[in-house]
Amino acid sequence: LGSVDPSNVKVSPCGRRLVWSDTDGRICVMTLPLYQNANDKPTKYTVLPEQNEEGEPMVGTDVELSWSPGGRYLAITHQARNQFQIISIADLGSPEQAESLDVADIELGRIVQATPDRFNSGDAYWGHTAHDIKMANLVSME
């Protein structure tokens, strides 16, 4: 593992996942163990592939990382082969296991390219779902 770039260490909004890039250009992600499970098994991390599904490189020290509100998806702003900035979205699986309070390991799914490489894209923004708005309204009524 190369040296961690401290400006690119991001904790997910759910507080259970951590992502960082290192000086070797790799993007690493892990699920943080709960305090009661911290000694049960060694903590491991996952290194994301060097390319997205379109074959665009996801390596380099100049990446921006942004978590989705639930901690399942990760937006990665990185350079395409033509040097334009693009955004790829990685599906890392649910941060919680369905039947217990244990933290789920990273289950790497698809890494799709969300923006084209014809122009620069940046500052990935996660919007709000109808469920988020409904919950905010319920909380404000109380």
PDB file of C-alpha atoms in Angstrom:
ATOM      1  CA  LEU A   1       0.000   0.000   0.000  1.00  0.00           C
ATOM      2  CA  GLY A   2       1.413   3.361  -1.009  1.00  0.00           C
ATOM      3  CA  SER A   3       1.227   6.433   1.148  1.00  0.00           C
ATOM      4  CA  VAL A   4      -2.330   7.573   1.733  1.00  0.00           C
ATOM      5  CA  ASP A   5      -3.278  10.961   0.295  1.00  0.00           C
ATOM      6  CA  PRO A   6      -4.838  12.660   3.349  1.00  0.00           C
ATOM      7  CA  SER A   7      -6.921  15.042   1.223  1.00  0.00           C
ATOM      8  CA  ASN A   8      -8.725  12.073  -0.334  1.00  0.00           C
ATOM      9  CA  VAL A   9      -9.760  10.130   2.767  1.00  0.00           C
ATOM     10  CA  LYS A  10     -13.566  10.121   2.868  1.00  0.00           C
ATOM     11  CA  VAL A  11     -15.933   8.495   5.362  1.00  0.00           C
ATOM     12  CA  SER A  12     -19.372   7.579   4.011  1.00  0.00           C
ATOM     13  CA  PRO A  13     -22.429   9.407   5.395  1.00  0.00           C
ATOM     14  CA  CYS A  14     -23.555   6.172   7.085  1.00  0.00           C
ATOM     15  CA  GLY A  15     -20.220   6.134   8.943  1.00  0.00           C
ATOM     16  CA  ARG A  16     -19.454   2.528   8.056  1.00  0.00           C
ATOM     17  CA  ARG A  17     -17.281   2.871   4.971  1.00  0.00           C
ATOM     18  CA  LEU A  18     -13.960   4.519   4.232  1.00  0.00           C
ATOM     19  CA  VAL A  19     -12.325   5.300   0.882  1.00  0.00           C
ATOM     20  CA  TRP A  20      -8.937   6.763   0.054  1.00  0.00           C
ATOM     21  CA  SER A  21      -6.469   7.120  -2.780  1.00  0.00           C
ATOM     22  CA  ASP A  22      -2.774   6.560  -2.372  1.00  0.00           C
ATOM     23  CA  THR A  23       0.339   8.004  -3.955  1.00  0.00           C
ATOM     24  CA  ASP A  24       0.575   4.955  -6.228  1.00  0.00           C
ATOM     25  CA  GLY A  25      -2.704   6.029  -7.874  1.00  0.00           C
ATOM     26  CA  ARG A  26      -4.869   3.268  -6.432  1.00  0.00           C
ATOM     27  CA  ILE A  27      -8.349   3.770  -4.965  1.00  0.00           C
ATOM     28  CA  CYS A  28      -8.985   1.652  -1.852  1.00  0.00           C
ATOM     29  CA  VAL A  29     -12.227   1.105   0.030  1.00  0.00           C
ATOM     30  CA  MET A  30     -13.121  -0.727   3.225  1.00  0.00           C
ATOM     31  CA  THR A  31     -15.971  -1.295   5.623  1.00  0.00           C
ATOM     32  CA  LEU A  32     -15.190  -0.213   9.161  1.00  0.00           C
ATOM     33  CA  PRO A  33     -15.845  -2.913  11.765  1.00  0.00           C
ATOM     34  CA  LEU A  34     -18.270  -2.222  14.576  1.00  0.00           C
ATOM     35  CA  TYR A  35     -16.600  -1.840  17.952  1.00  0.00           C
ATOM     36  CA  GLN A  36     -18.029  -5.120  19.245  1.00  0.00           C
ATOM     37  CA  ASN A  37     -16.711  -6.972  16.163  1.00  0.00           C
ATOM     38  CA  ALA A  38     -13.336  -5.238  15.897  1.00  0.00           C
ATOM     39  CA  ASN A  39     -11.320  -8.230  17.148  1.00  0.00           C
ATOM     40  CA  ASP A  40     -13.332 -10.986  15.457  1.00  0.00           C
ATOM     41  CA  LYS A  41     -11.526 -10.970  12.116  1.00  0.00           C
ATOM     42  CA  PRO A  42      -8.780  -8.953  10.474  1.00  0.00           C
ATOM     43  CA  THR A  43      -9.896  -5.774   8.756  1.00  0.00           C
ATOM     44  CA  LYS A  44      -9.389  -5.905   5.017  1.00  0.00           C
ATOM     45  CA  TYR A  45      -9.650  -3.385   2.242  1.00  0.00           C
ATOM     46  CA  THR A  46     -10.464  -3.657  -1.450  1.00  0.00           C
ATOM     47  CA  VAL A  47      -8.473  -2.018  -4.236  1.00  0.00           C
ATOM     48  CA  LEU A  48     -10.778  -0.880  -7.045  1.00  0.00           C
ATOM     49  CA  PRO A  49      -9.947  -1.947 -10.613  1.00  0.00           C
ATOM     50  CA  GLU A  50      -7.724   0.305 -12.685  1.00  0.00           C
ATOM     51  CA  GLN A  51     -10.447   0.810 -15.337  1.00  0.00           C
ATOM     52  CA  ASN A  52     -14.189   1.388 -15.456  1.00  0.00           C
ATOM     53  CA  GLU A  53     -16.523  -0.640 -17.718  1.00  0.00           C
ATOM     54  CA  GLU A  54     -15.700   1.599 -20.701  1.00  0.00           C
ATOM     55  CA  GLY A  55     -11.970   0.965 -20.314  1.00  0.00           C
ATOM     56  CA  GLU A  56     -11.205   4.470 -19.031  1.00  0.00           C
ATOM     57  CA  PRO A  57      -8.343   4.525 -16.498  1.00  0.00           C
ATOM     58  CA  MET A  58      -9.239   5.124 -12.845  1.00  0.00           C
ATOM     59  CA  VAL A  59      -5.702   5.522 -11.577  1.00  0.00           C
ATOM     60  CA  GLY A  60      -3.752   8.589 -10.675  1.00  0.00           C
ATOM     61  CA  THR A  61      -3.288  10.866  -7.757  1.00  0.00           C
ATOM     62  CA  ASP A  62      -5.719  13.486  -9.089  1.00  0.00           C
ATOM     63  CA  VAL A  63      -9.074  11.885  -8.224  1.00  0.00           C
ATOM     64  CA  GLU A  64     -12.087  13.211  -6.319  1.00  0.00           C
ATOM     65  CA  LEU A  65     -14.191  10.787  -4.288  1.00  0.00           C
ATOM     66  CA  SER A  66     -17.809  11.275  -3.175  1.00  0.00           C
ATOM     67  CA  TRP A  67     -20.121   8.873  -1.323  1.00  0.00           C
ATOM     68  CA  SER A  68     -23.826   8.432  -2.001  1.00  0.00           C
ATOM     69  CA  PRO A  69     -26.033   9.214   1.024  1.00  0.00           C
ATOM     70  CA  GLY A  70     -26.484   5.523   1.908  1.00  0.00           C
ATOM     71  CA  GLY A  71     -22.832   4.556   1.433  1.00  0.00           C
ATOM     72  CA  ARG A  72     -23.524   2.008  -1.307  1.00  0.00           C
ATOM     73  CA  TYR A  73     -22.249   3.995  -4.288  1.00  0.00           C
ATOM     74  CA  LEU A  74     -19.025   5.901  -4.805  1.00  0.00           C
ATOM     75  CA  ALA A  75     -18.581   8.664  -7.381  1.00  0.00           C
ATOM     76  CA  ILE A  76     -15.037   8.863  -8.720  1.00  0.00           C
ATOM     77  CA  THR A  77     -13.972  11.904 -10.704  1.00  0.00           C
ATOM     78  CA  HIS A  78     -10.881  10.969 -12.718  1.00  0.00           C
ATOM     79  CA  GLN A  79      -9.099  11.618 -15.997  1.00  0.00           C
ATOM     80  CA  ALA A  80     -10.123   9.785 -19.154  1.00  0.00           C
ATOM     81  CA  ARG A  81      -7.590   8.669 -21.754  1.00  0.00           C
ATOM     82  CA  ASN A  82      -8.058  11.983 -23.584  1.00  0.00           C
ATOM     83  CA  GLN A  83      -7.240  13.920 -20.353  1.00  0.00           C
ATOM     84  CA  PHE A  84     -10.794  15.221 -19.830  1.00  0.00           C
ATOM     85  CA  GLN A  85     -12.274  14.747 -16.342  1.00  0.00           C
ATOM     86  CA  ILE A  86     -15.098  12.186 -16.172  1.00  0.00           C
ATOM     87  CA  ILE A  87     -17.219  10.709 -13.382  1.00  0.00           C
ATOM     88  CA  SER A  88     -17.578   6.966 -12.809  1.00  0.00           C
ATOM     89  CA  ILE A  89     -19.950   5.385 -10.279  1.00  0.00           C
ATOM     90  CA  ALA A  90     -18.896   2.223  -8.396  1.00  0.00           C
ATOM     91  CA  ASP A  91     -21.488  -0.067  -6.796  1.00  0.00           C
ATOM     92  CA  LEU A  92     -19.910  -1.397  -3.587  1.00  0.00           C
ATOM     93  CA  GLY A  93     -22.884  -3.345  -2.248  1.00  0.00           C
ATOM     94  CA  SER A  94     -24.953  -2.595   0.824  1.00  0.00           C
ATOM     95  CA  PRO A  95     -23.021  -1.411   3.885  1.00  0.00           C
ATOM     96  CA  GLU A  96     -25.244  -3.534   6.145  1.00  0.00           C
ATOM     97  CA  GLN A  97     -26.049  -7.218   6.070  1.00  0.00           C
ATOM     98  CA  ALA A  98     -29.768  -7.871   5.888  1.00  0.00           C
ATOM     99  CA  GLU A  99     -30.102 -10.322   8.779  1.00  0.00           C
ATOM    100  CA  SER A 100     -27.755  -8.908  11.395  1.00  0.00           C
ATOM    101  CA  LEU A 101     -26.007  -5.831  12.707  1.00  0.00           C
ATOM    102  CA  ASP A 102     -22.689  -7.011  11.268  1.00  0.00           C
ATOM    103  CA  VAL A 103     -20.990  -4.834   8.717  1.00  0.00           C
ATOM    104  CA  ALA A 104     -20.942  -6.322   5.226  1.00  0.00           C
ATOM    105  CA  ASP A 105     -17.717  -6.745   3.315  1.00  0.00           C
ATOM    106  CA  ILE A 106     -17.257  -4.786   0.113  1.00  0.00           C
ATOM    107  CA  GLU A 107     -19.060  -6.526  -2.757  1.00  0.00           C
ATOM    108  CA  LEU A 108     -17.759  -4.791  -5.841  1.00  0.00           C
ATOM    109  CA  GLY A 109     -20.410  -4.571  -8.540  1.00  0.00           C
ATOM    110  CA  ARG A 110     -20.373  -2.520 -11.704  1.00  0.00           C
ATOM    111  CA  ILE A 111     -18.248   0.585 -12.241  1.00  0.00           C
ATOM    112  CA  VAL A 112     -20.119   2.598 -14.849  1.00  0.00           C
ATOM    113  CA  GLN A 113     -19.052   5.775 -16.567  1.00  0.00           C
ATOM    114  CA  ALA A 114     -21.667   8.387 -15.667  1.00  0.00           C
ATOM    115  CA  THR A 115     -20.445  11.264 -17.854  1.00  0.00           C
ATOM    116  CA  PRO A 116     -18.986  11.305 -21.390  1.00  0.00           C
ATOM    117  CA  ASP A 117     -15.364  12.044 -22.144  1.00  0.00           C
ATOM    118  CA  ARG A 118     -16.201  14.867 -24.575  1.00  0.00           C
ATOM    119  CA  PHE A 119     -15.984  17.577 -21.922  1.00  0.00           C
ATOM    120  CA  ASN A 120     -14.783  18.045 -18.352  1.00  0.00           C
ATOM    121  CA  SER A 121     -17.081  16.844 -15.588  1.00  0.00           C
ATOM    122  CA  GLY A 122     -16.580  17.306 -11.878  1.00  0.00           C
ATOM    123  CA  ASP A 123     -18.135  17.945  -8.495  1.00  0.00           C
ATOM    124  CA  ALA A 124     -20.373  14.874  -8.383  1.00  0.00           C
ATOM    125  CA  TYR A 125     -23.608  15.669  -6.559  1.00  0.00           C
ATOM    126  CA  TRP A 126     -25.959  13.159  -5.003  1.00  0.00           C
ATOM    127  CA  GLY A 127     -29.554  14.390  -5.099  1.00  0.00           C
ATOM    128  CA  HIS A 128     -32.438  13.498  -2.838  1.00  0.00           C
ATOM    129  CA  THR A 129     -34.940  10.706  -3.394  1.00  0.00           C
ATOM    130  CA  ALA A 130     -38.651  10.957  -2.746  1.00  0.00           C
ATOM    131  CA  HIS A 131     -38.097   8.853   0.390  1.00  0.00           C
ATOM    132  CA  ASP A 132     -35.539  11.386   1.705  1.00  0.00           C
ATOM    133  CA  ILE A 133     -37.974  14.257   1.182  1.00  0.00           C
ATOM    134  CA  LYS A 134     -40.840  12.326   2.837  1.00  0.00           C
ATOM    135  CA  MET A 135     -38.676  11.510   5.878  1.00  0.00           C
ATOM    136  CA  ALA A 136     -37.530  15.136   6.190  1.00  0.00           C
ATOM    137  CA  ASN A 137     -41.167  16.277   6.125  1.00  0.00           C
ATOM    138  CA  LEU A 138     -42.133  13.743   8.811  1.00  0.00           C
ATOM    139  CA  VAL A 139     -39.277  14.853  11.050  1.00  0.00           C
ATOM    140  CA  SER A 140     -40.163  18.530  10.621  1.00  0.00           C
ATOM    141  CA  MET A 141     -43.799  17.826  11.613  1.00  0.00           C
ATOM    142  CA  GLU A 142     -42.806  16.420  15.009  1.00  0.00           C
TER     143      GLU A 142
END
